Coordinates of C-alpha atoms in Angstrom, one line a residue:
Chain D
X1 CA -21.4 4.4 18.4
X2 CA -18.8 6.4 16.2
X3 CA -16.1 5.2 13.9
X4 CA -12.9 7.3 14.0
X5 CA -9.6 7.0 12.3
X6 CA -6.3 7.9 14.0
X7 CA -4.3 9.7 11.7
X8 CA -1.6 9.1 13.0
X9 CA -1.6 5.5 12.6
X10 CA -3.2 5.3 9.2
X11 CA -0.6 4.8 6.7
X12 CA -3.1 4.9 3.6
X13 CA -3.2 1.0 3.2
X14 CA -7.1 1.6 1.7
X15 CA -8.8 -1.4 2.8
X16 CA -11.3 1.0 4.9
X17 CA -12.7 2.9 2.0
X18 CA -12.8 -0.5 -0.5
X19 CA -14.6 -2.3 2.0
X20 CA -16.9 0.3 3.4
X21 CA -17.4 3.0 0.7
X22 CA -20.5 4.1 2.8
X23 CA -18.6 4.7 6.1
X24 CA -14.9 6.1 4.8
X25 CA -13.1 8.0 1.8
X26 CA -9.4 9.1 1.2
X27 CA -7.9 12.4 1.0
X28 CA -5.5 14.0 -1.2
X29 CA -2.4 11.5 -0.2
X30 CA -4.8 8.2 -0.3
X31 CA -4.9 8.1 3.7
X32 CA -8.6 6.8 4.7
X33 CA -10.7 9.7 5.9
X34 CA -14.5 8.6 8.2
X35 CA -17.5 10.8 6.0
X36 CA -19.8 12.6 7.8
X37 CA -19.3 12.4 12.3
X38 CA -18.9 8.9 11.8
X39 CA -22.0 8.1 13.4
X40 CA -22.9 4.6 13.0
X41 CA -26.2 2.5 13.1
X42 CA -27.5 -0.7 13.5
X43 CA -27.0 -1.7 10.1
X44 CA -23.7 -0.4 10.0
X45 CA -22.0 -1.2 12.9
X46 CA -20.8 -4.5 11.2
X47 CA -19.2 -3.0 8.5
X48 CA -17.2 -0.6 10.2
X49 CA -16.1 -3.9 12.7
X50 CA -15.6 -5.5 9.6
X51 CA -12.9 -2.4 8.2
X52 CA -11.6 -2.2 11.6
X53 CA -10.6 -5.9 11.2
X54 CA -9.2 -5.6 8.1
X55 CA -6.8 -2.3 9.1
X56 CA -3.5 -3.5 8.6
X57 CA -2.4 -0.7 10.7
X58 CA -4.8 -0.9 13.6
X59 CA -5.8 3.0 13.1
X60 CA -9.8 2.1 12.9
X61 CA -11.6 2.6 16.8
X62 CA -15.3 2.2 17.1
X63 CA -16.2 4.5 20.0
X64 CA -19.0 4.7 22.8
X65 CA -20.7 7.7 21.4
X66 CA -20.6 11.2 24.1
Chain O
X1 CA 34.6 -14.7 -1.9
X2 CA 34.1 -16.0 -5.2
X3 CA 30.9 -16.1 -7.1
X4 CA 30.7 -20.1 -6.5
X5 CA 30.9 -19.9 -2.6
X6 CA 28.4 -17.5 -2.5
X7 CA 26.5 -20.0 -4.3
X8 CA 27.3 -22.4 -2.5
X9 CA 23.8 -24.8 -1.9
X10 CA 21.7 -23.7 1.3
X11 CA 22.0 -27.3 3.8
X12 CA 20.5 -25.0 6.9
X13 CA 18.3 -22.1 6.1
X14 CA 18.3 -21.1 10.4
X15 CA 22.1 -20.6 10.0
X16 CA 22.8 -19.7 6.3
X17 CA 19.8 -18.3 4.9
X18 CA 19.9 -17.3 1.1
X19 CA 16.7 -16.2 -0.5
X20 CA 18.4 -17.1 -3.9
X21 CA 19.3 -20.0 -3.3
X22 CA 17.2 -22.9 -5.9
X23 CA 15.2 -24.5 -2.6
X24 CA 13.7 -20.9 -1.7
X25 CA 13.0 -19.6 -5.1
X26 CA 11.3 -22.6 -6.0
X27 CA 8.9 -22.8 -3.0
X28 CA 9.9 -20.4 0.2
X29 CA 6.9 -21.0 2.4
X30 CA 7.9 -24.6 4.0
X31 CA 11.5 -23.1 4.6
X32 CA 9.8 -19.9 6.5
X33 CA 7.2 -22.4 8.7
X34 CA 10.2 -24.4 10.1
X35 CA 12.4 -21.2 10.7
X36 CA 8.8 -19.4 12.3
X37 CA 8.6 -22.7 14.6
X38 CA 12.1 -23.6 15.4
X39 CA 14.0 -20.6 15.3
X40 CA 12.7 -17.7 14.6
X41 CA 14.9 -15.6 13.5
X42 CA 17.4 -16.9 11.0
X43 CA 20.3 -15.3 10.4
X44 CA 23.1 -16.0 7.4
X45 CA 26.7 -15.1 6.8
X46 CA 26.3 -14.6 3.1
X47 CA 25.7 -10.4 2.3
X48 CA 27.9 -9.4 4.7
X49 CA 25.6 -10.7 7.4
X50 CA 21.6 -10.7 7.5
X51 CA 18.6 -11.8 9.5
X52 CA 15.3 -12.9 9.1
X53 CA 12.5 -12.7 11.2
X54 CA 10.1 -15.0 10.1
X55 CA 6.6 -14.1 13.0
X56 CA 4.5 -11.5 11.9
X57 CA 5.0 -9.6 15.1
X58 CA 8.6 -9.5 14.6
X59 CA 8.1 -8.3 11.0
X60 CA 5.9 -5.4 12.4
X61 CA 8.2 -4.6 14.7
X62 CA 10.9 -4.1 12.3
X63 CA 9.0 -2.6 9.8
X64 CA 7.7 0.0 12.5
X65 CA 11.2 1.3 14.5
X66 CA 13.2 3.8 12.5
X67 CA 15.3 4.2 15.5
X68 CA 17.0 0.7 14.9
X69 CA 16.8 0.0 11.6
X70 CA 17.6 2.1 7.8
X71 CA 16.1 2.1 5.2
X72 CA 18.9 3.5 3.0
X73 CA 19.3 0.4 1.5
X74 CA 16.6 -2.1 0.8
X75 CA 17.4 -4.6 -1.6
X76 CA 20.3 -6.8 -0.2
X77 CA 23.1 -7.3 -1.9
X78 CA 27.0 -7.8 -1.4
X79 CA 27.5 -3.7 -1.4
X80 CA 26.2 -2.6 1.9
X81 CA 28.2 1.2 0.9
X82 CA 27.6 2.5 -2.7
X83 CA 28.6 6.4 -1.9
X84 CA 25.1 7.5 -3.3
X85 CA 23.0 6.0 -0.8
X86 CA 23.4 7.7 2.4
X87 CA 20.6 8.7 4.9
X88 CA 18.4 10.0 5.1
X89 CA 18.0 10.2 1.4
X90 CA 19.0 7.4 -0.4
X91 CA 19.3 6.4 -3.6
X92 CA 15.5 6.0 -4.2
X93 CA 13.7 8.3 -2.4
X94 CA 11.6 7.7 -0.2
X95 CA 11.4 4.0 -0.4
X96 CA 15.7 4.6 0.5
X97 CA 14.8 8.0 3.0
X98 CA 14.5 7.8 6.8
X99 CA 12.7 9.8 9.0
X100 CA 12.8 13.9 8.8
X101 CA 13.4 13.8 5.1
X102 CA 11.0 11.0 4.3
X103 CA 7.8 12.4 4.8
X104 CA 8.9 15.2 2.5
X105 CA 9.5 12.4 -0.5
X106 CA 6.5 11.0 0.2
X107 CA 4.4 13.8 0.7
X108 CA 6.0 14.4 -3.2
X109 CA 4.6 11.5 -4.4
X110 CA 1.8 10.4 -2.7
X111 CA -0.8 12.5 -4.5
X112 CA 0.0 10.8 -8.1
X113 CA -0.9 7.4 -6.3
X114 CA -4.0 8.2 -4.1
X115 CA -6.8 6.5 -5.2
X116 CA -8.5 9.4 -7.0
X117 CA -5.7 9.6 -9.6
X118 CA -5.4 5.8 -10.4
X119 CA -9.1 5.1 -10.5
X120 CA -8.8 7.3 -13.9
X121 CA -6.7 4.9 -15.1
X122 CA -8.9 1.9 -15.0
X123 CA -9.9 2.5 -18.4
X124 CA -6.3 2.9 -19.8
X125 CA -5.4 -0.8 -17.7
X126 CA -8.5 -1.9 -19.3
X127 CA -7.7 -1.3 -22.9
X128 CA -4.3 -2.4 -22.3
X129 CA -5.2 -5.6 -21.2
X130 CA -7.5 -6.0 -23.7
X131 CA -4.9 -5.5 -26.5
X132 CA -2.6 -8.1 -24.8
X133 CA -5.2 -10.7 -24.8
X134 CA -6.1 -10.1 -28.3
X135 CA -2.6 -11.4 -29.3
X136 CA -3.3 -14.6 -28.3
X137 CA -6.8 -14.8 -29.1
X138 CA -7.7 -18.4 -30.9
X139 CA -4.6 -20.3 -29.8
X140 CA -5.1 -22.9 -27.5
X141 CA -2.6 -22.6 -25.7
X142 CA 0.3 -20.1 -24.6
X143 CA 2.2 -18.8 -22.0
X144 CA 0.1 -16.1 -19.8
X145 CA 3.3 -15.2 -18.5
X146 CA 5.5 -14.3 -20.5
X147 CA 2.7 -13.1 -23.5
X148 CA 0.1 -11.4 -20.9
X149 CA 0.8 -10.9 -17.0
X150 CA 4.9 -9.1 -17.8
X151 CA 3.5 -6.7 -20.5
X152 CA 0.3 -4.8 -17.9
X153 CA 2.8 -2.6 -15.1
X154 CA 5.8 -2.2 -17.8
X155 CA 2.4 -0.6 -20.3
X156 CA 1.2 1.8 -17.1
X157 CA 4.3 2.4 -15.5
X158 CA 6.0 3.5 -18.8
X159 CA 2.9 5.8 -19.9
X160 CA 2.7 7.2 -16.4
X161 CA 6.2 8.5 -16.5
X162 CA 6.3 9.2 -20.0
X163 CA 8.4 6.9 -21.7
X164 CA 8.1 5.0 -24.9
X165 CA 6.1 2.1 -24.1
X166 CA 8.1 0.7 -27.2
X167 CA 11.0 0.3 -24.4
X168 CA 9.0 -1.4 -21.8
X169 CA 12.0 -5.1 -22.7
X170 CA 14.8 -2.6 -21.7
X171 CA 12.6 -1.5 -18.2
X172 CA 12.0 -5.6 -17.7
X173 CA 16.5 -5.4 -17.8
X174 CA 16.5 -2.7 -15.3
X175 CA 14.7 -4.2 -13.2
X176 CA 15.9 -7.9 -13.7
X177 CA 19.4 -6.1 -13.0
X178 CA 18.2 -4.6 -10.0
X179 CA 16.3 -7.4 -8.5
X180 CA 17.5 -10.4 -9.5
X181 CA 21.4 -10.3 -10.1
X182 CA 21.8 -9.3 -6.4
X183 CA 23.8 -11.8 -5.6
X184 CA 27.1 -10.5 -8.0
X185 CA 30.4 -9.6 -6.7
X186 CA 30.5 -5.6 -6.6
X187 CA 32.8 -5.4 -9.2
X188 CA 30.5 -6.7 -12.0
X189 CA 27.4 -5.5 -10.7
X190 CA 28.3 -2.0 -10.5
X191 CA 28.9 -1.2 -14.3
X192 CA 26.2 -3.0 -15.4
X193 CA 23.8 0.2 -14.0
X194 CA 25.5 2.0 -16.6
X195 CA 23.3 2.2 -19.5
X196 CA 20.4 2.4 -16.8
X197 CA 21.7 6.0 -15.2
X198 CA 21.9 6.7 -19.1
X199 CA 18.5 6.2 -20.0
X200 CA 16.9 8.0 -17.0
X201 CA 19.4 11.0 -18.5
X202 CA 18.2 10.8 -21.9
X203 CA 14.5 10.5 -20.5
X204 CA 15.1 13.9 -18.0
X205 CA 16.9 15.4 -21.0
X206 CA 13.8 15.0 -23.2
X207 CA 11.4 15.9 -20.7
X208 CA 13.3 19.5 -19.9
X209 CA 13.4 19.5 -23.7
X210 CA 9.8 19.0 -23.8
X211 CA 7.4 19.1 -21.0
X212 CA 4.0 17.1 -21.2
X213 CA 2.2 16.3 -18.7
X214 CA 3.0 12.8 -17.2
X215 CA 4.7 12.0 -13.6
X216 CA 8.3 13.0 -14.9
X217 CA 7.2 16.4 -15.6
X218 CA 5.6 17.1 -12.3
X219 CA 8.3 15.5 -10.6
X220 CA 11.4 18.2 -12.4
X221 CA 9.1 20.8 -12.0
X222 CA 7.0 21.1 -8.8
X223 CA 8.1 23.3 -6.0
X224 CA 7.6 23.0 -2.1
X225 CA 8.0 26.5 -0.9
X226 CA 9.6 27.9 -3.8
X227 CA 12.4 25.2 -4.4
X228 CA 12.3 22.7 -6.7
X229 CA 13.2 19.0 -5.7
X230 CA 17.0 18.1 -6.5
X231 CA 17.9 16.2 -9.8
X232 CA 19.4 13.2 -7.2
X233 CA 15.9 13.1 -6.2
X234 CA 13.9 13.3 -9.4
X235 CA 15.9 10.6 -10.6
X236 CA 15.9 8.3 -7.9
X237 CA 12.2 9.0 -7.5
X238 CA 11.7 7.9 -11.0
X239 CA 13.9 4.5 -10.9
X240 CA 11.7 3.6 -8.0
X241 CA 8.7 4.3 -9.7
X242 CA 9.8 2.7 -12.5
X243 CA 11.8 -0.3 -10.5
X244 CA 8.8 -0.8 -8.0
X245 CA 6.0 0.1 -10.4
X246 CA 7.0 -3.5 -12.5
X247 CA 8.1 -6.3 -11.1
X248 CA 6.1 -6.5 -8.1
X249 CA 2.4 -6.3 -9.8
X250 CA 3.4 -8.4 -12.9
X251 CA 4.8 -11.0 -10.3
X252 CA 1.1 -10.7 -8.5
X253 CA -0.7 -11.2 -11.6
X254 CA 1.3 -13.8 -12.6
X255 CA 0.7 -15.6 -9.4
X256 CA -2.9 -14.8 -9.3
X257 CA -3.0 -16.9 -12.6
X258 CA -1.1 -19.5 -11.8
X259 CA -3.2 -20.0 -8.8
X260 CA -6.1 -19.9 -10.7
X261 CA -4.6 -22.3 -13.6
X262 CA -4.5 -25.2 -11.0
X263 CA -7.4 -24.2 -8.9
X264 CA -10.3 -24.7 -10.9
X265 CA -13.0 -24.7 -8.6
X266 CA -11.2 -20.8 -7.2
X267 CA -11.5 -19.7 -11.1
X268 CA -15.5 -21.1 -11.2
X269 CA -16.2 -19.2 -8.5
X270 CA -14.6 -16.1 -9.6
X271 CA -16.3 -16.7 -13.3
X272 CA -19.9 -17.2 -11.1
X273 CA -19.7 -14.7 -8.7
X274 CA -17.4 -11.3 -10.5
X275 CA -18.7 -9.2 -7.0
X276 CA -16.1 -11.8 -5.5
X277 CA -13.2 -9.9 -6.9
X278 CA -12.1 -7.1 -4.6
X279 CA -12.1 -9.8 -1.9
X280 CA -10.3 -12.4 -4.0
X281 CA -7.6 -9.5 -4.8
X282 CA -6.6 -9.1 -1.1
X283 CA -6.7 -12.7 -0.5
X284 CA -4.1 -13.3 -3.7
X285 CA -2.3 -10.5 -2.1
X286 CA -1.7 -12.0 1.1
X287 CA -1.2 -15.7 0.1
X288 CA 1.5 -14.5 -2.8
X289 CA 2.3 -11.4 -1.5
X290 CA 5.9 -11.0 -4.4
X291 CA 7.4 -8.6 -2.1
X292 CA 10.2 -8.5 0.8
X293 CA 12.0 -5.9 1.6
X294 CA 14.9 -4.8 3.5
X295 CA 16.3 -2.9 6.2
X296 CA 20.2 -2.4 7.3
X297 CA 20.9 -2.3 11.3
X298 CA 22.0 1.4 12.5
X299 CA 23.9 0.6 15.4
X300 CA 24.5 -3.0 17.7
X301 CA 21.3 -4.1 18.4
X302 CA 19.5 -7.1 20.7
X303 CA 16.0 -7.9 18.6
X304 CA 14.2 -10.2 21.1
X305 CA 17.7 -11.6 22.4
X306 CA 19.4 -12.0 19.1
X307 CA 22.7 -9.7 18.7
X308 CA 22.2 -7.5 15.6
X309 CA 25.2 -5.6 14.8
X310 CA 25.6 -1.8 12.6
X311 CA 25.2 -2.6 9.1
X312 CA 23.5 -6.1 8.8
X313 CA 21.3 -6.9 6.8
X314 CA 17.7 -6.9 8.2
X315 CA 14.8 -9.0 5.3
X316 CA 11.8 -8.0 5.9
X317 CA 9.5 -10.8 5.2
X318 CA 6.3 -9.3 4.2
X319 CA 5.5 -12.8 2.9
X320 CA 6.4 -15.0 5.5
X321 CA 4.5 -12.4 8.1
X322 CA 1.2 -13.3 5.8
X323 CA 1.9 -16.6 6.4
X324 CA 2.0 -16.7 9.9
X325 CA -1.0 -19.1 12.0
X326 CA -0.9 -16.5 14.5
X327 CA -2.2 -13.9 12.5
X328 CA -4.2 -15.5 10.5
X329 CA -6.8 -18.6 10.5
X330 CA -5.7 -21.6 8.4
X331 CA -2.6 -19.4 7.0
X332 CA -1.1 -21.5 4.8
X333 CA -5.0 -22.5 3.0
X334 CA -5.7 -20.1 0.4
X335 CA -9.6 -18.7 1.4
X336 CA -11.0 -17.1 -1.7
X337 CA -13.5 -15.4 0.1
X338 CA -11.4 -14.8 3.2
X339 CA -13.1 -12.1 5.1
X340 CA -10.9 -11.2 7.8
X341 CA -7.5 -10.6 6.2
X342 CA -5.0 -7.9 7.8
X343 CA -2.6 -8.5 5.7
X344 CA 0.9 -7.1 4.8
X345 CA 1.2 -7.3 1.4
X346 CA 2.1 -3.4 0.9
X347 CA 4.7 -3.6 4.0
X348 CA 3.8 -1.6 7.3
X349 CA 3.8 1.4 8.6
X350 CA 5.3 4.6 7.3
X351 CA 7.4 2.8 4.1
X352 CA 3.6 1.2 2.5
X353 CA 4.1 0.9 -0.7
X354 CA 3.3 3.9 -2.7
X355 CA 2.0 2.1 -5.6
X356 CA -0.9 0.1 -3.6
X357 CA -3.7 1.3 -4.7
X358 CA -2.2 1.0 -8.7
X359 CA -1.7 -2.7 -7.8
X360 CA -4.8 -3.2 -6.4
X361 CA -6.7 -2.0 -9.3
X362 CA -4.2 -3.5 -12.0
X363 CA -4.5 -7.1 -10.5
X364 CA -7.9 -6.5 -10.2
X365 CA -8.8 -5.7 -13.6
X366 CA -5.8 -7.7 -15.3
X367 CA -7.6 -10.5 -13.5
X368 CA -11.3 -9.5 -14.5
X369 CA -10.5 -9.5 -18.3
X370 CA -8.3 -12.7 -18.6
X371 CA -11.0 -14.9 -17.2
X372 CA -13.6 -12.7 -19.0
X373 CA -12.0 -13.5 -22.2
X374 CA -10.8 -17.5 -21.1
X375 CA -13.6 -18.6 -18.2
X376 CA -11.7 -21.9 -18.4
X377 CA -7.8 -22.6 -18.9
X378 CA -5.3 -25.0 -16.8
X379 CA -1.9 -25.5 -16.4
X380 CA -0.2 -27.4 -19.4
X381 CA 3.2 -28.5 -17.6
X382 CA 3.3 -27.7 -13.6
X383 CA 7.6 -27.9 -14.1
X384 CA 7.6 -25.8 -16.7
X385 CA 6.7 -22.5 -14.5
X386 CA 9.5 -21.0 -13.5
X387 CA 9.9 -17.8 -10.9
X388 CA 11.3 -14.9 -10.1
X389 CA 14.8 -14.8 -7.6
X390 CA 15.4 -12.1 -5.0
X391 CA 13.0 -10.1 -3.4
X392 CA 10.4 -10.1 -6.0
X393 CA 8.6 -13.4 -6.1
X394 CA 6.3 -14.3 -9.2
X395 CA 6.5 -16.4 -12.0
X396 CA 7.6 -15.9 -15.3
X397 CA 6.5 -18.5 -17.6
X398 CA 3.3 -19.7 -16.8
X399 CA 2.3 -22.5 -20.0
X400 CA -1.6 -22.5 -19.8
X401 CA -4.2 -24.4 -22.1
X402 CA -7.4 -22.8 -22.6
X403 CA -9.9 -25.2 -22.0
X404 CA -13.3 -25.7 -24.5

């Protein structure tokens, strides 16, 4: 599974990156940004489900991985 | 109209809707349940004509189509034309710009308000709070109004952009003038933003006169491919910055407080468990959420069946949307620990609020140190709070007893 951000959607709101430090980050204009491929485990599936329900903009997707 | 029929005393809020009338100031959210469930979209003759959807969906929707709707003015009042508030600039960029030109103003003015800049500022909001609790340190009882929660954004917003913090009453005018006294006839409103426009010269003035570093410098001196920005839009850049950067997070720690003066068993559990916070921020956010904004119609219009027409009035309910039981689980219960909370506190889509991330981490730690330094305290007199009119909700005097 892969957690991806479209960037189109995101409108910087930062609820990703306070509630999942380990999975996302920002960039230079505060828009959430996924660190690393996104890859996610086990143990942090939930969170990302947990960000993803918390995106007041509806710009996290949690992926079959390819 | 006169001044007193405008005032005249709200009887149905689904057909004459005023959110400064006593009723709504007071306590808005029954008023927006019974429009959400009869009605739902209220609409008023007063403003030259305005609407209100009250469902979340609704609020999305308008919030999200810059086809239908401008956001060249935002804050409603009985002037729907000042000349200097055309789009798709407006008088405050971008908060006032529309689509081409407002992802230019934003892309401006995003950078000072990502979350790597304001994170260095924790300490500054820190110390700040700090020396505002100090003042009323061994007195049993005060108001955390008016002597803590208004003095915190006027203190960051004012050192942000540079100006003596020794001015920070005359920014609390501005944006009382701005905000609240929306409901005057043209004629008097208009020359009371006077002495405003004068102090944001004086301020530029002194700035050109001597550059520091601070958000008014960048702002008269960076360049996007080799042009500065105009003065129209350094200064109306500033108000909002200034404007926005006040009343909005004051009213949220004010409300935050007052929840917390009359919910003791919330305030224990904040005092037990401090890891709560973050999550108790967003939660406060929702449940108090101080700001609605507004939009004006671009051309006639049928929203879901109702018959907008160019140039009403549009409020965006930000409030009322985080109130809605289709959105969220017991809606109107506030859930300290609420896990799941999508909420719309900073407005949707491409107009969120600059400033979030500030807020965020000024309520946070404005709320961190007052229960740090008073664990315990309560409401003294529930009738004696008194809040904000307009669209910035919060209140003002907030009489609180520290308790032993």
């Amino acid at each position: 599974m892969k957690v991806v951000i479209d960037g189109e959607l995101c409108q910087g709101q930062g609820r990703c990156f306070s509630i999942a430090p380990s999975l996302f980050g920002f960039d230079d204009l505060g828009d959430g940004v996924v660190l690393g491929d996104g890859t996610l485990t086990a143990e942090t599936l939930d969170l990302a489900r947990l960000a993803q329900a918390n995106c007041p903009e509806h710009a996290i997707f949690i992926e079959e991985s390819s | 109209m006169s001044l007193d029929e405008l005032k005249a005393p709200v009887t149905d809020f689904a057909t004459d809707w005023d959110h400064t009338d006593p009723a709504w100031v007071h306590d808005p959210y029954p008023i927006w349940e019974k429009l959400r469930t009869s009605c739902p979209v209220a609409h008023t003759d007063r403003y030259g004509g305005a609407w209100f959807p009250t469902t979340h969906q609704m609020v999305s929707d308008v919030a999200n189509d810059t086809e239908h709707f401008t956001s060249r003015l935002v804050v409603i009042t009985n002037n729907k034309y000042p000349p200097n508030a055309e789009a798709p600039i407006g008088g405050a960029p971008p908060i006032t710009s529309d689509p081409p030109f407002h992802q230019f103003a934003r892309r401006v003015i995003l950078p000072a308000f990502a979350p790597g800049p304001v994170n260095a500022l924790e300490d500054q909001v820190r110390a700040l709070c700090r020396k505002h609790l100090d003042t009323v340190a061994g007195e049993d009882a005060f108001d955390a109004g008016l002597r803590y929660a208004q003095y915190i954004s006027p203190g960051v917003i004012s050192k942000m952009l540079g100006f003596p913090e020794a001015d920070e009453e005359l920014f609390r005018d501005f944006v009382h003038l701005v905000l609240d006294l929306v409901d005057l006839p043209i004629h008097e409103r208009g020359p009371l933003f006077v002495p405003m426009a004068e102090y944001f010269s004086a301020q530029i003035e002194d700035h050109l006169a001597h550059p520091r570093d601070d958000l008014t410098n960048y702002l008269l001196h960076v360049e996007f491919n080799g042009e500065r920005l105009s003065m129209e839009h350094v200064r109306g850049t500033m108000v909002l910055v200034l404007v926005a950067g006040i009343d909005t997070t004051w009213s949220a720690i004010g409300s935050a407080l007052w929840h917390l003066a009359h919910h003791p068993s919330d305030l224990a559990r904040l005092v037990a468990e401090p890891e709560l916070m973050p999550v108790a921020v967003e939660e406060f956010l929702r449940f108090y959420a101080p700001v609605t904004m507004a939009r004006l119609v671009k051309d006639d219009f049928d929203f879901y069946g109702w018959p907008m027409k160019k140039d009403d009035w549009v409020l965006l309910g930000f409030p009322a949307a985080n109130r809605d039981p289709e959105m969220f689980s017991d809606a109107d219960t506030f859930v300290i620990d609420r896990a799941l909370n999508r909420h719309a506190a900073f407005g949707l889509g491409i107009h969120r609020c600059i400033g979030s991330n500030l807020a965020r981490m000024e309520l946070r730690v404005a709320l961190e140190e007052f229960i740090a330094r008073f664990p315990k305290f309560e409401l003294t007199d529930p009738t004696a709070v008194t809040w904000a009119p307009g669209q910035v909700r919060g209140p003002r005097s907030i009489p609180v007893r520290v308790v032993a």
